Amino acid sequence: MQTVCLIGKPNVGKSTIFNRLIKEDKSIVLDTPGVTRDRIYGEVKYKDKNFLLIDTGGIETGNDSWNKDITLQATLAIDEADVIVFVVDGKEDITSSDIAIRDILLKSNKKIIVAVNKIDNEKRKDNIYNFYELGFSCVIPISASHNLGFLELLEEITNDFTEEKKEIDSRLKFCFIGRPNVGKSSLINALLNEDRVIVSNIPGTTRDATDTVFKYNNTEYIAIDTAGMRKKGRIYENIEKYSYLRSLKAIDRSDVCVLVISAIEGILEHDKHILSYALKAGKAVVLVVNKWDVIENPDQDIKMWKKLIASHFVFAPYLKVVFLSALTKKRVHTLMPEIIEAYSNYTKQIKTSDLNNVIREAVSMHEAPSYKGKRLKIYFVSQVDSMPPKFEFKVNDKGLIHFSYQRYLENKIRESFDFSGTPIILKFKNNKDE
């Protein structure tokens, strides 16, 4: 997947542009310079093309450590990007901060688009010509607040994107994702070195990931390690937020995501964020609690940990969970069977007759609540897709489905068929619709 980043000084409207492009209010928008300090990521879909979008903090000239941190974050984003959108304020003249950013971008050898924001009336349109002095040939007027110029911007961003060819590869692909220092590298090394035959190492399609093909029980699998990073100084290795982008790219190419957390640090909010990307992408997930060797009473603590996981990951109660130690290799042998089973459930197909029997029984036990004298009726259910499993319900009126009843139906499906480790999708369609 291609990557695009938004770069500019503070308060030029980058976050508003970001929200317009991803079509949700994910980035904080306040009329205060420097609000967006860390990079924020989102996925943009335009026509038949998808790309990752990075929103960065505003870069200002100055020597304070806070600004240096923002500049580092932006530099990391520039390094990862295929296209850079340089956002400037169309109501102002070129500033010293614009010049400083220009100098950084000139060294990047990337495609640069200058987006002149706040051009929301005819009088300001001539202002864009001032910004050709920055030395970039592509200058596009936009107004983030009035949603003007975005089609032209998207066309320019994507016009050089090549259509990505999906690899036809039946081998199960799984990736290790998680915060830095939770033991992802150690875990993949322990997994590959434990009675495994490494077939080959293939450079990954992303800069940071390495695909390792290996055999387990005479079957080939592809493990994607996101822990490796091109070394550009130790400071790069210490940026925790950098793990987001590496995780996103690995998730996109995987069937199963192995989320690694630390038994020492416990479950942090960042772990939930990383998991949410895997679930949003519709991937199967295995949760690994690593560093289990430090737990003094593992038999007792495993019950506590299961409760802890259930409370923190209440939005994904179907997760498969493995407790192990990459350092001592204790219980590492339990990981592959769970990955394989999660993938089996991820690709599972349910017979239509069996599925309808389950739903009929579920409805007879608990009818949908009525709404304004009308009650939801389910005529037919079928599985229309897998990876993840997707079920289509033909109903009298899809507007009558309530989230609580949808959850009830999902629970009944899960009770009857093993879908542990994978999300499932329920879609409702009016029977009269084609």
mmCIF file of N, CA and C in Angstrom, residues 163-224:
data_model
loop_
_atom_site.group_PDB
_atom_site.id
_atom_site.type_symbol
_atom_site.label_atom_id
_atom_site.label_comp_id
_atom_site.label_asym_id
_atom_site.label_seq_id
_atom_site.Cartn_x
_atom_site.Cartn_y
_atom_site.Cartn_z
ATOM 1 N N GLU A 163 -1.223 -0.034 -9.934
ATOM 2 C CA GLU A 163 -2.182 -0.973 -9.363
ATOM 3 C C GLU A 163 -1.434 -2.115 -8.704
ATOM 4 N N GLU A 164 -1.729 -2.335 -7.430
ATOM 5 C CA GLU A 164 -1.032 -3.376 -6.684
ATOM 6 C C GLU A 164 -1.558 -4.745 -7.086
ATOM 7 N N LYS A 165 -0.643 -5.606 -7.423
ATOM 8 C CA LYS A 165 -1.030 -6.966 -7.785
ATOM 9 C C LYS A 165 -1.034 -7.837 -6.548
ATOM 10 N N LYS A 166 -2.186 -8.408 -6.268
ATOM 11 C CA LYS A 166 -2.301 -9.289 -5.122
ATOM 12 C C LYS A 166 -1.573 -10.604 -5.397
ATOM 13 N N GLU A 167 -0.715 -10.965 -4.455
ATOM 14 C CA GLU A 167 0.021 -12.207 -4.611
ATOM 15 C C GLU A 167 -0.919 -13.405 -4.500
ATOM 16 N N ILE A 168 -0.783 -14.323 -5.434
ATOM 17 C CA ILE A 168 -1.536 -15.568 -5.345
ATOM 18 C C ILE A 168 -0.649 -16.555 -4.606
ATOM 19 N N ASP A 169 -0.878 -16.671 -3.331
ATOM 20 C CA ASP A 169 -0.039 -17.502 -2.477
ATOM 21 C C ASP A 169 -0.933 -18.127 -1.424
ATOM 22 N N SER A 170 -1.053 -19.432 -1.472
ATOM 23 C CA SER A 170 -1.963 -20.125 -0.558
ATOM 24 C C SER A 170 -1.353 -20.360 0.821
ATOM 25 N N ARG A 171 -0.076 -20.036 0.983
ATOM 26 C CA ARG A 171 0.563 -20.258 2.275
ATOM 27 C C ARG A 171 0.042 -19.268 3.322
ATOM 28 N N LEU A 172 -0.156 -19.770 4.535
ATOM 29 C CA LEU A 172 -0.617 -18.930 5.625
ATOM 30 C C LEU A 172 0.458 -17.898 5.944
ATOM 31 N N LYS A 173 0.058 -16.630 5.970
ATOM 32 C CA LYS A 173 0.983 -15.548 6.300
ATOM 33 C C LYS A 173 0.558 -14.929 7.631
ATOM 34 N N PHE A 174 1.498 -14.854 8.560
ATOM 35 C CA PHE A 174 1.183 -14.223 9.842
ATOM 36 C C PHE A 174 2.282 -13.253 10.224
ATOM 37 N N CYS A 175 1.888 -12.190 10.916
ATOM 38 C CA CYS A 175 2.855 -11.162 11.309
ATOM 39 C C CYS A 175 2.841 -10.969 12.818
ATOM 40 N N PHE A 176 3.956 -10.484 13.326
ATOM 41 C CA PHE A 176 4.087 -10.155 14.743
ATOM 42 C C PHE A 176 3.968 -8.646 14.882
ATOM 43 N N ILE A 177 2.998 -8.197 15.661
ATOM 44 C CA ILE A 177 2.797 -6.767 15.871
ATOM 45 C C ILE A 177 2.792 -6.485 17.370
ATOM 46 N N GLY A 178 3.051 -5.240 17.724
ATOM 47 C CA GLY A 178 3.069 -4.886 19.132
ATOM 48 C C GLY A 178 4.025 -3.743 19.400
ATOM 49 N N ARG A 179 4.009 -3.279 20.616
ATOM 50 C CA ARG A 179 4.877 -2.178 21.013
ATOM 51 C C ARG A 179 6.348 -2.590 20.948
ATOM 52 N N PRO A 180 7.253 -1.619 20.881
ATOM 53 C CA PRO A 180 8.676 -1.950 20.969
ATOM 54 C C PRO A 180 8.992 -2.605 22.315
ATOM 55 N N ASN A 181 9.975 -3.480 22.306
ATOM 56 C CA ASN A 181 10.506 -4.106 23.522
ATOM 57 C C ASN A 181 9.555 -5.081 24.205
ATOM 58 N N VAL A 182 8.592 -5.615 23.465
ATOM 59 C CA VAL A 182 7.739 -6.651 24.058
ATOM 60 C C VAL A 182 8.245 -8.043 23.686
ATOM 61 N N GLY A 183 9.265 -8.104 22.833
ATOM 62 C CA GLY A 183 9.879 -9.389 22.509
ATOM 63 C C GLY A 183 9.476 -9.982 21.178
ATOM 64 N N LYS A 184 9.088 -9.142 20.214
ATOM 65 C CA LYS A 184 8.681 -9.671 18.901
ATOM 66 C C LYS A 184 9.841 -10.369 18.192
ATOM 67 N N SER A 185 10.994 -9.722 18.188
ATOM 68 C CA SER A 185 12.155 -10.322 17.513
ATOM 69 C C SER A 185 12.582 -11.617 18.186
ATOM 70 N N SER A 186 12.633 -11.590 19.509
ATOM 71 C CA SER A 186 13.017 -12.795 20.242
ATOM 72 C C SER A 186 12.028 -13.927 19.996
ATOM 73 N N LEU A 187 10.747 -13.581 19.896
ATOM 74 C CA LEU A 187 9.725 -14.601 19.702
ATOM 75 C C LEU A 187 9.846 -15.258 18.333
ATOM 76 N N ILE A 188 10.045 -14.458 17.293
ATOM 77 C CA ILE A 188 10.151 -15.065 15.966
ATOM 78 C C ILE A 188 11.415 -15.910 15.865
ATOM 79 N N ASN A 189 12.481 -15.476 16.523
ATOM 80 C CA ASN A 189 13.704 -16.278 16.518
ATOM 81 C C ASN A 189 13.494 -17.598 17.263
ATOM 82 N N ALA A 190 12.789 -17.529 18.388
ATOM 83 C CA ALA A 190 12.507 -18.752 19.152
ATOM 84 C C ALA A 190 11.617 -19.687 18.348
ATOM 85 N N LEU A 191 10.660 -19.118 17.636
ATOM 86 C CA LEU A 191 9.742 -19.935 16.840
ATOM 87 C C LEU A 191 10.472 -20.622 15.696
ATOM 88 N N LEU A 192 11.328 -19.908 15.022
ATOM 89 C CA LEU A 192 12.021 -20.464 13.854
ATOM 90 C C LEU A 192 13.134 -21.425 14.242
ATOM 91 N N ASN A 193 13.683 -21.274 15.409
ATOM 92 C CA ASN A 193 14.798 -22.127 15.818
ATOM 93 C C ASN A 193 14.361 -23.392 16.547
ATOM 94 N N GLU A 194 13.084 -23.541 16.775
ATOM 95 C CA GLU A 194 12.620 -24.700 17.527
ATOM 96 C C GLU A 194 12.136 -25.789 16.577
ATOM 97 N N ASP A 195 13.061 -26.663 16.203
ATOM 98 C CA ASP A 195 12.739 -27.788 15.327
ATOM 99 C C ASP A 195 12.078 -27.348 14.027
ATOM 100 N N ARG A 196 12.540 -26.246 13.493
ATOM 101 C CA ARG A 196 11.990 -25.761 12.229
ATOM 102 C C ARG A 196 13.068 -25.819 11.162
ATOM 103 N N VAL A 197 12.663 -25.919 9.914
ATOM 104 C CA VAL A 197 13.602 -25.862 8.799
ATOM 105 C C VAL A 197 13.355 -24.576 8.041
ATOM 106 N N ILE A 198 14.291 -23.642 8.107
ATOM 107 C CA ILE A 198 14.135 -22.390 7.384
ATOM 108 C C ILE A 198 14.413 -22.651 5.908
ATOM 109 N N VAL A 199 13.457 -22.292 5.051
ATOM 110 C CA VAL A 199 13.602 -22.541 3.620
ATOM 111 C C VAL A 199 14.332 -21.397 2.946
ATOM 112 N N SER A 200 13.899 -20.168 3.212
ATOM 113 C CA SER A 200 14.558 -19.020 2.581
ATOM 114 C C SER A 200 14.137 -17.740 3.280
ATOM 115 N N ASN A 201 14.925 -16.695 3.062
ATOM 116 C CA ASN A 201 14.572 -15.361 3.530
ATOM 117 C C ASN A 201 14.283 -14.494 2.317
ATOM 118 N N ILE A 202 13.115 -13.876 2.298
ATOM 119 C CA ILE A 202 12.699 -13.072 1.158
ATOM 120 C C ILE A 202 12.545 -11.635 1.610
ATOM 121 N N PRO A 203 13.173 -10.665 0.925
ATOM 122 C CA PRO A 203 12.980 -9.270 1.316
ATOM 123 C C PRO A 203 11.502 -8.911 1.283
ATOM 124 N N GLY A 204 11.016 -8.227 2.318
ATOM 125 C CA GLY A 204 9.599 -7.897 2.394
ATOM 126 C C GLY A 204 9.215 -6.821 1.397
ATOM 127 N N THR A 205 7.926 -6.703 1.148
ATOM 128 C CA THR A 205 7.442 -5.676 0.233
ATOM 129 C C THR A 205 7.427 -4.311 0.910
ATOM 130 N N THR A 206 7.524 -4.276 2.234
ATOM 131 C CA THR A 206 7.686 -3.005 2.930
ATOM 132 C C THR A 206 9.142 -2.899 3.353
ATOM 133 N N ARG A 207 9.563 -1.694 3.667
ATOM 134 C CA ARG A 207 10.974 -1.490 3.959
ATOM 135 C C ARG A 207 11.416 -2.157 5.245
ATOM 136 N N ASP A 208 10.500 -2.296 6.200
ATOM 137 C CA ASP A 208 10.899 -2.735 7.528
ATOM 138 C C ASP A 208 10.622 -4.200 7.803
ATOM 139 N N ALA A 209 9.786 -4.836 6.988
ATOM 140 C CA ALA A 209 9.374 -6.202 7.287
ATOM 141 C C ALA A 209 10.184 -7.202 6.489
ATOM 142 N N THR A 210 10.447 -8.334 7.115
ATOM 143 C CA THR A 210 11.131 -9.428 6.445
ATOM 144 C C THR A 210 10.236 -10.647 6.461
ATOM 145 N N ASP A 211 10.018 -11.230 5.286
ATOM 146 C CA ASP A 211 9.216 -12.443 5.188
ATOM 147 C C ASP A 211 10.137 -13.649 5.301
ATOM 148 N N THR A 212 9.841 -14.503 6.240
ATOM 149 C CA THR A 212 10.617 -15.721 6.411
ATOM 150 C C THR A 212 9.727 -16.918 6.109
ATOM 151 N N VAL A 213 10.122 -17.702 5.114
ATOM 152 C CA VAL A 213 9.389 -18.918 4.778
ATOM 153 C C VAL A 213 10.003 -20.067 5.565
ATOM 154 N N PHE A 214 9.171 -20.794 6.294
ATOM 155 C CA PHE A 214 9.692 -21.898 7.085
ATOM 156 C C PHE A 214 8.687 -23.044 7.091
ATOM 157 N N LYS A 215 9.138 -24.207 7.499
ATOM 158 C CA LYS A 215 8.288 -25.391 7.532
ATOM 159 C C LYS A 215 7.920 -25.760 8.960
ATOM 160 N N TYR A 216 6.655 -26.124 9.114
ATOM 161 C CA TYR A 216 6.152 -26.617 10.385
ATOM 162 C C TYR A 216 5.267 -27.815 10.062
ATOM 163 N N ASN A 217 5.606 -28.964 10.585
ATOM 164 C CA ASN A 217 4.875 -30.205 10.279
ATOM 165 C C ASN A 217 4.726 -30.422 8.768
ATOM 166 N N ASN A 218 5.844 -30.201 8.064
ATOM 167 C CA ASN A 218 5.931 -30.429 6.615
ATOM 168 C C ASN A 218 5.057 -29.502 5.780
ATOM 169 N N THR A 219 4.595 -28.400 6.349
ATOM 170 C CA THR A 219 3.830 -27.404 5.610
ATOM 171 C C THR A 219 4.554 -26.070 5.689
ATOM 172 N N GLU A 220 4.578 -25.338 4.559
ATOM 173 C CA GLU A 220 5.261 -24.048 4.540
ATOM 174 C C GLU A 220 4.359 -22.932 5.046
ATOM 175 N N TYR A 221 4.959 -22.025 5.807
ATOM 176 C CA TYR A 221 4.278 -20.840 6.322
ATOM 177 C C TYR A 221 5.171 -19.628 6.090
ATOM 178 N N ILE A 222 4.567 -18.453 6.109
ATOM 179 C CA ILE A 222 5.328 -17.216 5.951
ATOM 180 C C ILE A 222 5.144 -16.369 7.198
ATOM 181 N N ALA A 223 6.243 -16.127 7.907
ATOM 182 C CA ALA A 223 6.225 -15.274 9.096
ATOM 183 C C ALA A 223 6.756 -13.893 8.718
ATOM 184 N N ILE A 224 6.017 -12.864 9.074
ATOM 185 C CA ILE A 224 6.406 -11.488 8.757
ATOM 186 C C ILE A 224 6.828 -10.810 10.053
#
